[in-house]
Short mmCIF file of C-alpha atoms in Angstrom, two decimals:
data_model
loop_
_atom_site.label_atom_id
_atom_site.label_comp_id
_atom_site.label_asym_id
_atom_site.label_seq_id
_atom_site.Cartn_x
_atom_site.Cartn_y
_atom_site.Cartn_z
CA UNK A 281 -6.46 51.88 -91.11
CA UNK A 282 -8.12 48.78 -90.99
CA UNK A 283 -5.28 46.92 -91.41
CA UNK A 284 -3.27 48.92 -88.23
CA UNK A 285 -6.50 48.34 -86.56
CA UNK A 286 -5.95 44.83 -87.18
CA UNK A 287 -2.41 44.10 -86.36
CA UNK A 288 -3.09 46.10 -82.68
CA UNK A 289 -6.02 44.22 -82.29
CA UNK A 290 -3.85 41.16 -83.15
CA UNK A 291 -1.17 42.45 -80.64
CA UNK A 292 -3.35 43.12 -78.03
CA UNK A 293 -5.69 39.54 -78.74
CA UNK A 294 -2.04 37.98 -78.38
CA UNK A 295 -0.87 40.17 -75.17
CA UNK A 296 -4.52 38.96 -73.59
CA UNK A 297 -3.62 35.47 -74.57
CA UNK A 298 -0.48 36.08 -72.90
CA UNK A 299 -1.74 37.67 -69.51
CA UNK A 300 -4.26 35.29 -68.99
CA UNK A 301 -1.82 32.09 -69.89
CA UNK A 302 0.43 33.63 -67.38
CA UNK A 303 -2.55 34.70 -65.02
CA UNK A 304 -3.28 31.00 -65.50
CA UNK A 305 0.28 29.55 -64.38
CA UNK A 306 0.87 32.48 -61.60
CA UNK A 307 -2.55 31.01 -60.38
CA UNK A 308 -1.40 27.27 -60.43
CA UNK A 309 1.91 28.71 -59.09
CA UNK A 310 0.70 30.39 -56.41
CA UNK A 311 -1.82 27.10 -55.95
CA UNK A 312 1.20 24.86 -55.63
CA UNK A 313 2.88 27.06 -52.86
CA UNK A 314 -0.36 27.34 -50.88
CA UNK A 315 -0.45 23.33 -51.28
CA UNK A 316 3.27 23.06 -50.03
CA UNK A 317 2.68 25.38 -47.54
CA UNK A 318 -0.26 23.98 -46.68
CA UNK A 319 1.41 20.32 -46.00
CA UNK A 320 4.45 22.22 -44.22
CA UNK A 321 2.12 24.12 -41.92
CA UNK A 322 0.26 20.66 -41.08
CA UNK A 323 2.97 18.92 -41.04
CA UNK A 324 4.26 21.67 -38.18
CA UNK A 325 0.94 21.26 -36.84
CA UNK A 326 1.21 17.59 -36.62
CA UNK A 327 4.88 17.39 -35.12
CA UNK A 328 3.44 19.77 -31.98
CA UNK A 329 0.72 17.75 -31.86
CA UNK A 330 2.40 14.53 -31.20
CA UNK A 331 5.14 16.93 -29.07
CA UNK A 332 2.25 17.51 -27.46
CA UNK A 333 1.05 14.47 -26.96
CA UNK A 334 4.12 13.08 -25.35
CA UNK A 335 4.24 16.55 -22.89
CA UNK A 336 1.11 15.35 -21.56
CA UNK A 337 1.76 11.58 -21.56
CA UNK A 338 4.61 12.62 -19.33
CA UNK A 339 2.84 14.86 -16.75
CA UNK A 340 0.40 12.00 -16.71
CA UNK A 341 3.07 9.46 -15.93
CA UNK A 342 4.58 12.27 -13.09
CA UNK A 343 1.52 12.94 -11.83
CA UNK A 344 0.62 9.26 -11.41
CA UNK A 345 4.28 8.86 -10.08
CA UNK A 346 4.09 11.63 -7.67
CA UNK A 347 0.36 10.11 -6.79
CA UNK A 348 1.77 6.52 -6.09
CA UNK A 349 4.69 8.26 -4.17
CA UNK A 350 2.55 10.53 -2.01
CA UNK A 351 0.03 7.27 -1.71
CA UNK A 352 3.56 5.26 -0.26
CA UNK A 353 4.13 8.07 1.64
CA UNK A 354 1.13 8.30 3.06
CA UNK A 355 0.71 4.55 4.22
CA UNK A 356 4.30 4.79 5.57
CA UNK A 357 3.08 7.57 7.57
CA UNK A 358 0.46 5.26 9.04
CA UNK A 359 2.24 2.30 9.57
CA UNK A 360 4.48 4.05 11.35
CA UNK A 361 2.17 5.31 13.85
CA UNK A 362 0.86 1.92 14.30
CA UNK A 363 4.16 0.81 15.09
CA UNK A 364 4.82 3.01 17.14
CA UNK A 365 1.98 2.72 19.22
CA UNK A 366 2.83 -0.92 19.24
CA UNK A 367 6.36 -0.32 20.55
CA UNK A 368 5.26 1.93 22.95
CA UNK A 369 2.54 -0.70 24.26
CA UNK A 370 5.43 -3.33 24.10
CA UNK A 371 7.76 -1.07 26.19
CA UNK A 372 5.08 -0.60 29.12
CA UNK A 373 4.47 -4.39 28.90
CA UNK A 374 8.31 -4.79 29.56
CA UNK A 375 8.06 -2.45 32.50
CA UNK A 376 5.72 -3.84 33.38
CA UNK A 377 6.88 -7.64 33.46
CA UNK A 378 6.83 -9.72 36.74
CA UNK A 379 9.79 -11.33 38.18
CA UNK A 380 9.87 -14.24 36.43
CA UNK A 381 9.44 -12.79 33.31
CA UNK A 382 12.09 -10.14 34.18
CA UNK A 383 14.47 -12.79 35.02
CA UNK A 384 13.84 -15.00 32.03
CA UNK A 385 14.82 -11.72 30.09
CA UNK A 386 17.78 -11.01 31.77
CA UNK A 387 19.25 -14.33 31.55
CA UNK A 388 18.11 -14.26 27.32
CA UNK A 389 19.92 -11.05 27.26
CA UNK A 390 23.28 -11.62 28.75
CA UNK A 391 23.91 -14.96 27.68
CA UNK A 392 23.32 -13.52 24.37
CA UNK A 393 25.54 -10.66 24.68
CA UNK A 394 28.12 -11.30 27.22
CA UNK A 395 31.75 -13.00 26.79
CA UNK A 396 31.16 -13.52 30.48
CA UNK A 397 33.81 -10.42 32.18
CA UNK A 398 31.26 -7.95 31.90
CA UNK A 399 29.59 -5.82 34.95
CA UNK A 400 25.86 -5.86 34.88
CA UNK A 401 24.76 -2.30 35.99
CA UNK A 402 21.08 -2.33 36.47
CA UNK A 403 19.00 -0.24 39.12
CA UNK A 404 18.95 -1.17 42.86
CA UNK A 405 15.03 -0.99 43.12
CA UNK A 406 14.59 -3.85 40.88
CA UNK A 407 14.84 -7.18 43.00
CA UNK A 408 15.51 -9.27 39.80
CA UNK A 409 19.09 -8.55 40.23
CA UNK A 410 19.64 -11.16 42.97
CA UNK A 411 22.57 -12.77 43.86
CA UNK A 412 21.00 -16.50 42.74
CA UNK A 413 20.31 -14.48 39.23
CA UNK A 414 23.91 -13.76 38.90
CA UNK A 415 25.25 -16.91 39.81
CA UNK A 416 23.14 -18.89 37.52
CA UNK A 417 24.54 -16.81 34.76
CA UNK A 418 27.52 -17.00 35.51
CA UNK A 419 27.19 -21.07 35.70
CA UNK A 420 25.39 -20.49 32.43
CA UNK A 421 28.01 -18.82 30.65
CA UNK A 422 30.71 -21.24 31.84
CA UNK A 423 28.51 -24.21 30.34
CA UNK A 424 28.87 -21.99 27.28
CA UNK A 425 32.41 -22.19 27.40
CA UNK A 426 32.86 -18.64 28.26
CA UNK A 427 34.11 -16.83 31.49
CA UNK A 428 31.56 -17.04 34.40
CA UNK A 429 32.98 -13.79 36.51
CA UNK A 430 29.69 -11.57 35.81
CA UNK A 431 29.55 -8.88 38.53
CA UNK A 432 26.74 -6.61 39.35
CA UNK A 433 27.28 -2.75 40.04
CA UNK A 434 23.50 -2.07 41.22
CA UNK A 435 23.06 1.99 40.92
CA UNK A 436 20.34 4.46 42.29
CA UNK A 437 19.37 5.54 38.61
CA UNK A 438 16.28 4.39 37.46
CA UNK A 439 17.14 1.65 34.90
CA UNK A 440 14.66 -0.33 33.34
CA UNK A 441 16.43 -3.23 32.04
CA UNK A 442 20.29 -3.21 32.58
CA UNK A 443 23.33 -2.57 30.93
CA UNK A 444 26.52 -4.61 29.89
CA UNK A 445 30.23 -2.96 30.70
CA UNK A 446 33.56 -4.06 29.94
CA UNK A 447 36.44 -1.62 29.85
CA UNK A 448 35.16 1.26 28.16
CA UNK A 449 32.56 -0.63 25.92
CA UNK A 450 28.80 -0.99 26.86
CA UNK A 451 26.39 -3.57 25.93
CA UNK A 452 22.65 -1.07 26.63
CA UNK A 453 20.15 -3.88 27.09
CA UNK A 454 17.43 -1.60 28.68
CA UNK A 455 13.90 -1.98 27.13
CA UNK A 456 14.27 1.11 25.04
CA UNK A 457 17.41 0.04 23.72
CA UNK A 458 15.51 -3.33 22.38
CA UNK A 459 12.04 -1.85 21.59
CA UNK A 460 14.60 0.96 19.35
CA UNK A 461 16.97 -1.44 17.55
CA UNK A 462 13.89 -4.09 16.96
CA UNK A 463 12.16 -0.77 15.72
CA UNK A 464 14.84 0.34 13.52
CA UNK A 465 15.08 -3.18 12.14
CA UNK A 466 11.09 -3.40 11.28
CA UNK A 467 11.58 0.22 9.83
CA UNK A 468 14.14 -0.62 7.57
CA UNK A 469 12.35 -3.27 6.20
CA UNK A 470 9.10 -1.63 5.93
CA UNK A 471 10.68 0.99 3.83
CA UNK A 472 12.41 -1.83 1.96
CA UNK A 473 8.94 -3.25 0.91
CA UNK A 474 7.17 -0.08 1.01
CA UNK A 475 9.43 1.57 -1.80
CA UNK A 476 10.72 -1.60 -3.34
CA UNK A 477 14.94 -0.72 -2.32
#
């Protein structure tokens, strides 16, 4: 039996050989699917990494944004306030203004604004509106080339400044009408700086 002994002993020596060659290649198998696995996974890894990356690169930019804009925001607030304070300070100084100075306004006004047909309605408390006022404008506006028949309709209401009416049209040249429109004007281009538009 020796020689049985041998040839199963020869089978199984070759069926070892066998196992452990393929043991050996399942291993190196298996070894090179870890590996590629292994650089797919970081590779994954690495692409939501940078993804990442750029998310947060973003909400940094946004948030910065957003910072800048609420910044903007924030100094618009203020110079806003300080305008109006300003305008408000300007407004009393116009009620304020002597005579003269009223006058000197008036005249700036109409012969700014008027073709020179227009009734001036203004309050009857204010003693600006004189007869000499109107008739120097009216001399004014015909050295202008334009019609010098300016009439006055003087009215109980408390107007500070006057108004300009022709037909149905009016010309509002009271001090809030100026102090708003100059307002609007400096808003506008506050905003226009402020926000770069």
């Amino acid at each position: 039996m020796s020689g049985i002994d041998n040839i199963v002993r020869k089978i199984n020596e070759d069926n070892q050989q066998k196992i452990e060659q393929l043991e050996k290649e399942t291993a190196i198998q298996i070894e090179e699917i870890n590996a590629l696995e292994d650089k797919k996974a970081q590779e994954a890894i690495d692409k939501l990494n940078g993804d990442t990356d750029k998310k947060i690169a973003e909400i940094e930019r946004n948030a910065k944004s957003g910072a800048e804009m609420a910044n903007k925001q924030e100094l618009l607030q203020t110079r806003q306030e300080m305008l109006n304070v300003a305008f408000d300070k300007a407004l009393e100084a116009m009620k304020a203004m002597d005579n003269s100075r009223k006058s000197a306004y008036v005249k700036a006004m109409v012969l700014d604004a008027a073709r020179g047909d227009e009734v001036i309605v203004a309050s009857s408390s204010d003693s600006v509106f004189s007869e000499s006022l109107l008739s120097e404008l009216n001399s004014a506006l015909s050295a202008k080339g334009k019609q010098g028949n300016l009439t006055y309709n003087l009215t109980g209401e408390k107007i500070d400044g006057l108004i300009l009416k022709r037909g149905g049209m009016e010309i509002n040249l009271t001090y809030e009408a100026v102090i708003k429109q100059t307002k609007g004007e400096i808003d506008s281009e506050v905003s226009k700086i402020l926000f770069q538009v």
